Short mmCIF file of C-alpha atoms and ligand atoms in Angstrom, two decimals:
data_model
loop_
_atom_site.label_atom_id
_atom_site.label_comp_id
_atom_site.label_asym_id
_atom_site.label_seq_id
_atom_site.Cartn_x
_atom_site.Cartn_y
_atom_site.Cartn_z
CA MET A 263 116.98 -128.41 -193.89
CA HIS A 264 120.13 -126.38 -193.57
CA GLN A 265 123.51 -126.42 -195.21
CA PHE A 266 125.82 -126.91 -192.23
CA ASN A 267 127.12 -130.45 -192.59
CA TYR A 268 130.18 -132.51 -191.83
CA VAL A 269 132.34 -133.65 -194.68
CA GLY A 270 134.50 -136.25 -192.95
CA ASN A 271 135.34 -134.61 -189.64
CA GLU A 272 135.06 -131.03 -190.84
CA LEU A 273 132.03 -128.79 -190.51
CA TYR A 274 131.17 -127.09 -193.77
CA CYS A 275 128.81 -124.27 -194.62
CA GLU A 276 127.67 -125.18 -198.12
CA LYS A 277 130.98 -125.91 -199.89
CA VAL A 278 133.26 -123.94 -197.59
CA PRO A 279 135.02 -125.37 -194.52
CA VAL A 280 133.93 -123.27 -191.52
CA LYS A 281 137.51 -123.38 -190.26
CA LYS A 282 138.77 -121.69 -193.39
CA ILE A 283 136.39 -118.77 -192.82
CA VAL A 284 137.23 -118.21 -189.18
CA GLU A 285 140.95 -118.54 -189.79
CA GLU A 286 140.57 -115.57 -192.08
CA VAL A 287 137.94 -113.42 -190.35
CA GLY A 288 138.56 -114.45 -186.74
CA THR A 289 136.09 -115.27 -183.97
CA PRO A 290 133.43 -114.76 -182.81
CA ALA A 291 131.81 -114.78 -186.24
CA TYR A 292 128.26 -115.27 -187.45
CA ILE A 293 128.18 -117.37 -190.63
CA TYR A 294 125.05 -117.63 -192.79
CA SER A 295 124.24 -119.94 -195.69
CA SER A 296 122.59 -118.14 -198.59
CA SER A 297 121.15 -121.31 -200.12
CA THR A 298 119.51 -122.15 -196.77
CA LEU A 299 118.11 -118.61 -196.53
CA ARG A 300 116.68 -118.88 -200.03
CA SER A 301 115.23 -122.36 -199.55
CA HIS A 302 113.57 -121.37 -196.26
CA TYR A 303 112.12 -118.28 -197.88
CA THR A 304 110.84 -120.30 -200.83
CA ALA A 305 109.34 -122.99 -198.57
CA PHE A 306 107.23 -120.33 -196.86
CA ASP A 307 106.40 -118.54 -200.06
CA SER A 308 105.28 -121.68 -201.88
CA ALA A 309 103.17 -122.85 -198.92
CA PHE A 310 100.82 -119.95 -199.71
CA ALA A 311 101.21 -119.87 -203.48
CA GLU A 312 97.50 -120.54 -204.01
CA VAL A 313 96.42 -117.18 -202.62
CA PRO A 314 97.67 -113.61 -203.13
CA HIS A 315 100.25 -113.11 -200.42
CA ILE A 316 103.31 -111.12 -199.32
CA ILE A 317 106.09 -112.52 -197.16
CA CYS A 318 107.27 -109.63 -194.99
CA PHE A 319 110.45 -110.88 -193.34
CA ALA A 320 110.67 -109.79 -189.68
CA VAL A 321 113.71 -107.53 -189.78
CA LYS A 322 114.24 -107.81 -186.02
CA ALA A 323 115.32 -111.44 -186.47
CA ASN A 324 118.24 -110.51 -188.72
CA SER A 325 118.71 -107.05 -190.11
CA ASN A 326 121.94 -107.36 -192.09
CA LEU A 327 121.59 -105.44 -195.36
CA SER A 328 122.90 -108.32 -197.48
CA ILE A 329 120.36 -110.71 -195.99
CA LEU A 330 117.46 -108.27 -196.36
CA GLY A 331 118.61 -107.66 -199.93
CA LEU A 332 118.61 -111.39 -200.62
CA PHE A 333 114.95 -111.68 -199.55
CA GLY A 334 114.09 -108.52 -201.48
CA LYS A 335 115.46 -110.13 -204.64
CA GLU A 336 113.23 -113.16 -203.99
CA GLY A 337 110.23 -110.83 -203.91
CA GLY A 338 110.02 -110.50 -200.15
CA GLY A 339 108.92 -107.51 -198.13
CA ALA A 340 109.69 -106.43 -194.57
CA ASP A 341 107.97 -106.32 -191.21
CA ILE A 342 109.55 -103.42 -189.33
CA VAL A 343 109.21 -102.02 -185.82
CA SER A 344 111.31 -98.86 -185.91
CA GLY A 345 112.60 -96.06 -188.08
CA GLY A 346 115.98 -97.78 -188.04
CA GLU A 347 114.51 -100.97 -189.45
CA LEU A 348 112.72 -98.93 -192.12
CA PHE A 349 116.01 -97.29 -193.04
CA ARG A 350 117.66 -100.71 -193.36
CA ALA A 351 114.82 -102.22 -195.39
CA LEU A 352 114.84 -99.31 -197.84
CA LYS A 353 118.66 -99.35 -198.11
CA ALA A 354 118.45 -103.06 -198.90
CA GLY A 355 116.16 -102.24 -201.81
CA ILE A 356 112.93 -103.65 -200.41
CA ASP A 357 109.81 -102.35 -202.14
CA PRO A 358 108.07 -99.90 -199.72
CA GLN A 359 104.75 -101.28 -200.91
CA LYS A 360 105.76 -104.52 -199.19
CA ILE A 361 106.66 -102.94 -195.85
CA VAL A 362 104.41 -103.18 -192.78
CA PHE A 363 105.14 -101.26 -189.59
CA ALA A 364 104.21 -102.69 -186.16
CA GLY A 365 105.28 -101.76 -182.62
CA ILE A 366 103.48 -100.11 -179.71
CA GLY A 367 105.69 -97.04 -179.45
CA LYS A 368 106.00 -95.46 -182.87
CA THR A 369 107.12 -91.84 -182.56
CA GLY A 370 105.73 -88.97 -184.63
CA GLU A 371 109.06 -88.81 -186.42
CA GLU A 372 108.98 -92.51 -187.30
CA ILE A 373 105.39 -92.24 -188.49
CA ALA A 374 106.27 -89.32 -190.75
CA TYR A 375 109.31 -91.17 -192.15
CA ALA A 376 107.14 -94.20 -192.96
CA LEU A 377 104.44 -92.03 -194.55
CA ARG A 378 106.95 -90.19 -196.71
CA SER A 379 108.40 -93.57 -197.72
CA ASN A 380 104.91 -94.70 -198.78
CA ILE A 381 104.97 -98.02 -196.91
CA LEU A 382 102.11 -100.47 -197.43
CA MET A 383 100.51 -100.07 -193.98
CA PHE A 384 100.87 -99.34 -190.28
CA ASN A 385 99.89 -102.09 -187.88
CA VAL A 386 98.31 -99.90 -185.25
CA GLU A 387 98.56 -101.04 -181.65
CA SER A 388 96.41 -98.56 -179.69
CA PRO A 389 93.66 -95.94 -180.06
CA LEU A 390 96.02 -93.08 -179.24
CA GLU A 391 98.51 -94.27 -181.83
CA LEU A 392 95.73 -94.25 -184.42
CA LYS A 393 94.98 -90.64 -183.51
CA LYS A 394 98.65 -89.73 -183.77
CA ILE A 395 99.00 -91.34 -187.21
CA ASN A 396 95.91 -89.42 -188.38
CA GLU A 397 97.46 -86.19 -187.12
CA VAL A 398 100.88 -86.75 -188.66
CA ALA A 399 99.38 -87.82 -191.99
CA GLY A 400 97.18 -84.71 -191.95
CA GLY A 401 100.23 -82.53 -191.37
CA LEU A 402 101.90 -84.06 -194.41
CA GLY A 403 98.74 -83.87 -196.53
CA LEU A 404 98.73 -87.67 -196.85
CA LYS A 405 96.43 -90.55 -196.01
CA ALA A 406 97.83 -93.41 -193.93
CA ARG A 407 96.90 -96.99 -194.77
CA VAL A 408 96.35 -98.89 -191.54
CA ALA A 409 95.57 -102.28 -190.13
CA LEU A 410 94.60 -102.64 -186.49
CA ARG A 411 96.67 -105.15 -184.58
CA VAL A 412 94.13 -107.09 -182.62
CA ASN A 413 94.96 -109.17 -179.63
CA PRO A 414 93.00 -112.41 -180.04
CA ASP A 415 93.76 -113.73 -176.52
CA ILE A 416 95.29 -117.00 -177.66
CA ASP A 417 97.96 -118.87 -175.73
CA PRO A 418 100.79 -119.69 -178.15
CA LYS A 419 102.32 -122.11 -175.59
CA THR A 420 105.80 -120.68 -175.79
CA HIS A 421 108.23 -118.84 -173.48
CA PRO A 422 106.37 -116.05 -171.60
CA TYR A 423 108.88 -113.41 -172.80
CA ILE A 424 107.92 -114.15 -176.43
CA SER A 425 104.14 -114.60 -175.99
CA THR A 426 102.35 -111.56 -177.34
CA GLY A 427 98.73 -112.47 -177.97
CA LEU A 428 97.42 -113.00 -174.46
CA LYS A 429 94.99 -110.61 -172.82
CA LYS A 430 97.62 -109.39 -170.36
CA SER A 431 100.11 -108.60 -173.12
CA LYS A 432 101.10 -105.02 -173.99
CA PHE A 433 100.56 -105.66 -177.71
CA GLY A 434 97.61 -104.88 -179.91
CA ILE A 435 94.01 -103.87 -179.25
CA ASP A 436 91.68 -106.18 -177.34
CA ILE A 437 89.64 -108.04 -179.93
CA LYS A 438 86.45 -107.09 -178.04
CA GLN A 439 87.18 -103.39 -178.57
CA ALA A 440 88.37 -103.78 -182.12
CA LEU A 441 85.04 -103.29 -183.90
CA GLN A 442 84.53 -99.98 -182.16
CA GLU A 443 88.08 -98.87 -182.99
CA TYR A 444 87.59 -99.81 -186.64
CA GLN A 445 84.42 -97.72 -186.73
CA LEU A 446 86.32 -94.77 -185.29
CA ALA A 447 89.24 -95.32 -187.69
CA SER A 448 86.97 -95.26 -190.70
CA THR A 449 85.76 -91.77 -189.77
CA LEU A 450 89.25 -90.26 -189.48
CA PRO A 451 90.05 -88.05 -192.47
CA HIS A 452 93.70 -89.06 -192.89
CA ILE A 453 93.28 -92.78 -192.27
CA GLU A 454 92.42 -95.44 -194.78
CA VAL A 455 91.52 -98.75 -193.17
CA VAL A 456 92.94 -101.55 -195.29
CA GLY A 457 93.79 -104.46 -193.05
CA ILE A 458 93.84 -106.47 -189.88
CA HIS A 459 96.92 -107.74 -188.07
CA LYS A 460 97.73 -110.27 -185.36
CA HIS A 461 100.89 -111.81 -184.02
CA ILE A 462 100.53 -114.11 -181.03
CA GLY A 463 104.09 -115.03 -180.18
CA SER A 464 107.30 -116.61 -181.34
CA GLN A 465 108.86 -120.10 -181.46
CA ILE A 466 105.38 -121.65 -181.68
CA THR A 467 105.70 -125.37 -182.34
CA GLU A 468 102.05 -126.30 -182.91
CA ILE A 469 99.56 -125.41 -185.63
CA LYS A 470 96.58 -125.10 -183.28
CA PRO A 471 97.20 -121.59 -181.91
CA PHE A 472 97.58 -120.24 -185.47
CA VAL A 473 94.25 -121.76 -186.47
CA ALA A 474 92.48 -120.56 -183.32
CA ALA A 475 93.77 -117.02 -183.82
CA MET A 476 92.82 -117.03 -187.51
CA GLU A 477 89.27 -118.15 -186.64
CA LYS A 478 88.88 -115.15 -184.36
CA ILE A 479 90.35 -112.82 -186.96
CA LEU A 480 88.07 -114.07 -189.73
CA ASP A 481 85.08 -113.73 -187.48
CA LEU A 482 85.98 -110.09 -186.98
CA VAL A 483 86.61 -109.60 -190.72
CA ALA A 484 83.05 -110.83 -191.38
CA ARG A 485 81.58 -108.52 -188.77
CA LEU A 486 83.52 -105.60 -190.22
CA LYS A 487 82.15 -106.40 -193.65
CA ASP A 488 78.62 -106.17 -192.23
CA GLU A 489 79.53 -102.71 -190.97
CA GLY A 490 80.73 -101.72 -194.43
CA ILE A 491 84.43 -101.90 -193.56
CA ARG A 492 86.35 -103.86 -196.15
CA ILE A 493 89.56 -105.64 -195.16
CA ARG A 494 92.00 -106.09 -198.04
CA TYR A 495 95.01 -107.37 -196.11
CA ILE A 496 95.02 -110.06 -193.44
CA ASP A 497 98.40 -109.96 -191.72
CA ALA A 498 98.85 -113.19 -189.77
CA GLY A 499 102.15 -112.16 -188.16
CA GLY A 500 105.09 -114.48 -187.62
CA GLY A 501 105.89 -116.99 -184.93
CA LEU A 502 106.45 -120.37 -186.53
CA GLY A 503 109.07 -122.20 -184.48
CA ILE A 504 112.23 -124.05 -185.46
CA ARG A 505 114.18 -127.01 -184.24
CA TYR A 506 116.87 -126.01 -181.74
CA GLY A 507 117.06 -129.39 -180.04
CA GLU A 508 114.23 -131.88 -179.63
CA GLU A 509 111.35 -129.75 -180.92
CA GLU A 510 109.28 -131.06 -183.85
CA PRO A 511 107.86 -127.84 -185.28
CA PRO A 512 105.43 -127.99 -188.20
CA HIS A 513 106.72 -127.23 -191.70
CA PRO A 514 105.39 -124.02 -193.32
CA ARG A 515 103.58 -126.36 -195.70
CA ASP A 516 101.52 -127.65 -192.73
CA LEU A 517 100.63 -124.09 -191.80
CA GLY A 518 99.48 -123.56 -195.39
CA ILE A 519 97.39 -126.73 -195.35
CA ALA A 520 95.70 -125.63 -192.12
CA LEU A 521 95.10 -121.99 -193.03
CA LEU A 522 94.45 -121.99 -196.78
CA PRO A 523 90.97 -123.53 -196.67
CA MET A 524 89.99 -120.88 -194.12
CA ILE A 525 90.98 -117.94 -196.29
CA LYS A 526 90.65 -119.15 -199.84
CA GLY A 527 87.33 -117.59 -200.82
CA LEU A 528 88.17 -114.20 -199.31
CA ASP A 529 89.09 -111.36 -201.59
CA CYS A 530 92.18 -110.55 -199.51
CA THR A 531 95.94 -110.51 -199.69
CA LEU A 532 97.49 -112.60 -196.97
CA ILE A 533 100.59 -111.23 -195.25
CA PHE A 534 103.02 -113.20 -193.11
CA GLU A 535 105.87 -111.87 -190.99
CA PRO A 536 108.17 -114.86 -190.48
CA GLY A 537 111.54 -114.23 -188.91
CA ARG A 538 113.04 -117.13 -187.02
CA VAL A 539 111.75 -119.86 -189.33
CA ILE A 540 113.57 -118.28 -192.27
CA VAL A 541 116.92 -117.31 -190.72
CA GLY A 542 117.23 -119.27 -187.44
CA ASN A 543 118.77 -122.42 -188.82
CA ALA A 544 120.51 -120.61 -191.66
CA GLY A 545 123.16 -119.17 -189.34
CA ILE A 546 125.74 -120.26 -186.77
CA LEU A 547 127.98 -118.44 -184.33
CA VAL A 548 131.54 -119.68 -184.35
CA THR A 549 133.65 -119.18 -181.26
CA GLN A 550 137.11 -120.25 -180.16
CA VAL A 551 137.87 -122.08 -176.94
CA LEU A 552 140.19 -120.00 -174.76
CA TYR A 553 140.56 -122.04 -171.56
CA LEU A 554 139.14 -125.00 -169.68
CA LYS A 555 138.75 -124.98 -165.94
CA SER A 556 137.16 -127.16 -163.30
CA SER A 557 136.06 -126.68 -159.74
CA GLU A 558 134.97 -129.41 -157.34
CA VAL A 559 131.44 -129.24 -158.71
CA LYS A 560 131.68 -127.82 -162.21
CA ASN A 561 133.51 -127.89 -165.49
CA PHE A 562 133.78 -124.75 -167.55
CA VAL A 563 134.68 -124.33 -171.19
CA ILE A 564 135.58 -120.66 -171.60
CA VAL A 565 135.07 -119.32 -175.11
CA ASP A 566 135.55 -115.98 -176.85
CA ALA A 567 131.81 -115.38 -177.49
CA GLY A 568 129.61 -114.19 -174.69
CA MET A 569 126.12 -113.01 -173.85
CA ASN A 570 126.91 -109.80 -175.68
CA ASP A 571 127.22 -111.85 -178.89
CA LEU A 572 124.31 -114.26 -178.28
CA ILE A 573 122.00 -113.39 -175.41
CA ARG A 574 119.31 -116.04 -175.99
CA PRO A 575 120.69 -118.64 -173.51
CA SER A 576 121.03 -115.99 -170.76
CA LEU A 577 117.73 -114.27 -171.44
CA TYR A 578 115.39 -117.17 -172.22
CA ASP A 579 117.36 -120.18 -171.06
CA ALA A 580 117.36 -121.05 -174.75
CA HIS A 581 119.04 -124.22 -175.93
CA HIS A 582 121.55 -124.02 -178.80
CA GLU A 583 123.42 -127.11 -179.95
CA ILE A 584 127.20 -126.75 -179.75
CA LEU A 585 129.22 -128.74 -182.28
CA PRO A 586 132.93 -129.05 -182.96
CA VAL A 587 134.12 -127.34 -186.14
CA LYS A 588 136.57 -130.22 -186.41
CA LYS A 589 135.59 -133.54 -184.85
CA THR A 590 138.33 -135.29 -182.90
CA GLN A 591 138.41 -138.37 -180.65
CA ALA A 592 135.63 -137.46 -178.29
CA VAL A 593 135.93 -137.59 -174.52
CA TYR A 594 132.58 -136.61 -173.06
CA ILE A 595 132.17 -134.25 -170.12
CA THR A 596 129.32 -132.34 -168.52
CA THR A 597 130.17 -128.67 -168.63
CA ASP A 598 129.01 -125.10 -168.79
CA VAL A 599 130.13 -123.23 -171.89
CA VAL A 600 130.72 -119.67 -170.76
CA GLY A 601 131.83 -116.39 -172.26
CA PRO A 602 134.25 -113.73 -171.08
CA ILE A 603 131.59 -111.30 -169.78
CA CYS A 604 131.72 -110.42 -166.10
CA GLU A 605 128.28 -111.80 -165.22
CA SER A 606 127.34 -115.21 -163.86
CA GLY A 607 124.47 -115.18 -166.36
CA ASP A 608 126.94 -115.19 -169.24
CA PHE A 609 126.70 -118.69 -170.67
CA LEU A 610 126.01 -120.35 -174.00
CA ALA A 611 125.18 -123.73 -172.45
CA LYS A 612 124.60 -125.02 -168.91
CA ASP A 613 125.39 -128.53 -167.67
CA ARG A 614 125.78 -129.68 -171.23
CA LYS A 615 126.95 -133.21 -171.90
CA MET A 616 129.37 -132.72 -174.77
CA PHE A 617 132.77 -133.61 -176.17
CA ARG A 618 135.67 -132.05 -174.32
CA PRO A 619 137.27 -129.44 -176.58
CA GLU A 620 140.87 -128.27 -176.33
CA PRO A 621 141.92 -124.62 -176.06
CA GLY A 622 142.29 -123.16 -179.54
CA GLU A 623 139.52 -125.34 -181.03
CA PHE A 624 136.56 -123.76 -182.76
CA LEU A 625 132.97 -124.47 -181.72
CA ALA A 626 129.83 -123.86 -183.74
CA VAL A 627 126.82 -122.58 -181.81
CA MET A 628 123.98 -123.78 -184.01
CA SER A 629 120.62 -122.18 -184.92
CA ALA A 630 121.98 -118.70 -184.24
CA GLY A 631 120.76 -116.93 -187.38
CA ALA A 632 117.68 -115.39 -185.75
CA TYR A 633 117.87 -112.95 -182.83
CA GLY A 634 121.61 -113.56 -182.63
CA PHE A 635 123.53 -110.66 -184.09
CA THR A 636 120.49 -108.34 -183.89
CA MET A 637 120.38 -108.70 -180.11
CA SER A 638 124.13 -108.40 -179.66
CA SER A 639 125.65 -105.49 -177.78
CA ASN A 640 128.92 -103.86 -176.82
CA TYR A 641 128.61 -104.80 -173.16
CA ASN A 642 132.02 -104.95 -171.47
CA SER A 643 133.22 -102.82 -174.40
CA ARG A 644 133.44 -105.80 -176.66
CA PRO A 645 133.39 -104.99 -180.37
CA ARG A 646 130.53 -106.77 -182.12
CA SER A 647 131.43 -109.79 -184.21
CA ALA A 648 131.85 -110.11 -187.96
CA GLU A 649 129.08 -111.55 -190.15
CA VAL A 650 129.85 -113.72 -193.17
CA LEU A 651 127.60 -114.93 -195.98
CA VAL A 652 128.45 -118.15 -197.81
CA GLU A 653 127.30 -118.82 -201.34
CA GLY A 654 128.37 -122.20 -202.75
CA ASP A 655 132.16 -122.30 -202.59
CA GLN A 656 132.45 -118.53 -202.02
CA TYR A 657 132.05 -116.38 -198.94
CA ARG A 658 132.21 -112.72 -198.12
CA VAL A 659 132.16 -110.56 -195.02
CA ILE A 660 128.78 -108.82 -194.91
CA ARG A 661 129.61 -106.90 -191.75
CA ARG A 662 133.15 -106.31 -190.66
CA ARG A 663 134.13 -106.92 -187.08
CA GLU A 664 133.90 -103.73 -185.05
CA SER A 665 137.10 -102.03 -184.00
CA TYR A 666 137.95 -100.27 -180.74
CA GLU A 667 137.49 -96.99 -182.61
CA ASP A 668 133.93 -98.08 -183.48
CA LEU A 669 133.29 -98.47 -179.76
CA ILE A 670 133.92 -94.81 -178.96
CA ARG A 671 132.45 -93.27 -182.11
CA GLY A 672 130.04 -90.55 -181.07
CA GLU A 673 131.32 -90.15 -177.52
N1 LLP B 812 105.81 -109.93 -186.29
C1 LLP B 812 105.78 -109.30 -185.10
C2 LLP B 812 104.80 -108.23 -184.88
C3 LLP B 812 106.68 -109.68 -184.09
O1 LLP B 812 106.64 -109.07 -182.91
C4 LLP B 812 107.61 -110.71 -184.32
C5 LLP B 812 108.57 -111.12 -183.30
C6 LLP B 812 107.61 -111.33 -185.59
C7 LLP B 812 106.69 -110.92 -186.54
C8 LLP B 812 108.56 -112.44 -185.97
O2 LLP B 812 108.40 -113.57 -185.18
P1 LLP B 812 109.17 -114.93 -185.54
O3 LLP B 812 108.63 -115.43 -186.85
O4 LLP B 812 110.61 -114.64 -185.62
O5 LLP B 812 108.83 -115.81 -184.41
N2 LLP B 812 114.11 -112.37 -179.23
C9 LLP B 812 113.23 -113.51 -179.11
C10 LLP B 812 112.10 -113.45 -180.11
C11 LLP B 812 111.29 -112.18 -180.03
C12 LLP B 812 110.21 -112.10 -181.08
C13 LLP B 812 109.62 -110.75 -181.13
N3 LLP B 812 108.65 -110.56 -182.15
C14 LLP B 812 114.06 -114.78 -179.25
O6 LLP B 812 115.27 -114.69 -179.43
O7 LLP B 812 113.53 -115.88 -179.15
#
């Protein structure tokens, strides 16, 4: 459930008319609902209440400091993949003992920064990375807590660009080699093996792949135990999907019901790294219609947000609902909704049957809270949009719109 609803003909975010916000802050603007963020976080958290667990929000989905801070206050941690994300998580006040660090290309500098920050653990993605972490930790006179990210070879049945747990994927260590790698890890002087990690993909709309992957992980945990290697943290990654259009994704509760019996007796802390399921439907991108135009074969609605603001439709052919901020007498057309970027791939919707808006009207691109702003860019020298957080009948800008001066800073 989210908090973007019509009151009469007006779209509201919680108790604030969306129009009021964009008339003040301009467009394009990302608008997030704090009560939706909190309720999504709590839904996930309570699904696993029966076992010791940490919810490490995937910072890549939405890295705004105010949003990270909100999860931190709820007791959440962070799943990071770069020094920059670590910097953000720490700035937002997230407890370093709830930070896990994945990613196949961690640099020596990033490893040292994470060690000095005393994060909970590194999710190690290759044998050479393990060696590097051992070296860097040795240089600092520290011991690094690690989990190995194993690749369980499970098909998450999602878009190929966001599948990560198949054999051919660049992520993790082949589950068949994992035992051997764990044995090696446990002999390294500056490494402390504490966990196991997997993440098989994103926007997964079935429970089955999660269960299949967990079975493989638990099998390995048991074999490790026989070898005298004790796993204290099982990090099950992220990946639970959301409803963009017609999908019927499982509720976090269903994931809990499926996984809890499998892990209950184990003396382990469970970690999850949800991103999209927490923030996806808690945010929208509001854009203003600039022009309409038609050719013999096509209608175009030209808006002031482009692929630089929200790249998901261009990159993954992703579907985002587009709703009027103010409903009027609807005349339906089939149209592309396109941005101002000089690329044919710059669209927010293709051949969409929707109401015909008028120039000047505001449109809400729904389900844009995850991988929206974080994937935005300055392409075509377009300043990045503002971000706004609504709380009840109040709202505040949590990232100001970039200026032209921001564009050339550092050049
Ligand atoms: N943990 C790891 C190690 C990950 O790689 C990811 C996402 C997550 C957690 C969070 O996954 P989530 O719960 O959000 O599905 N840009 C794409 C999604 C890329 C996901 C990358 N990894 C999109 O817009 O659909």
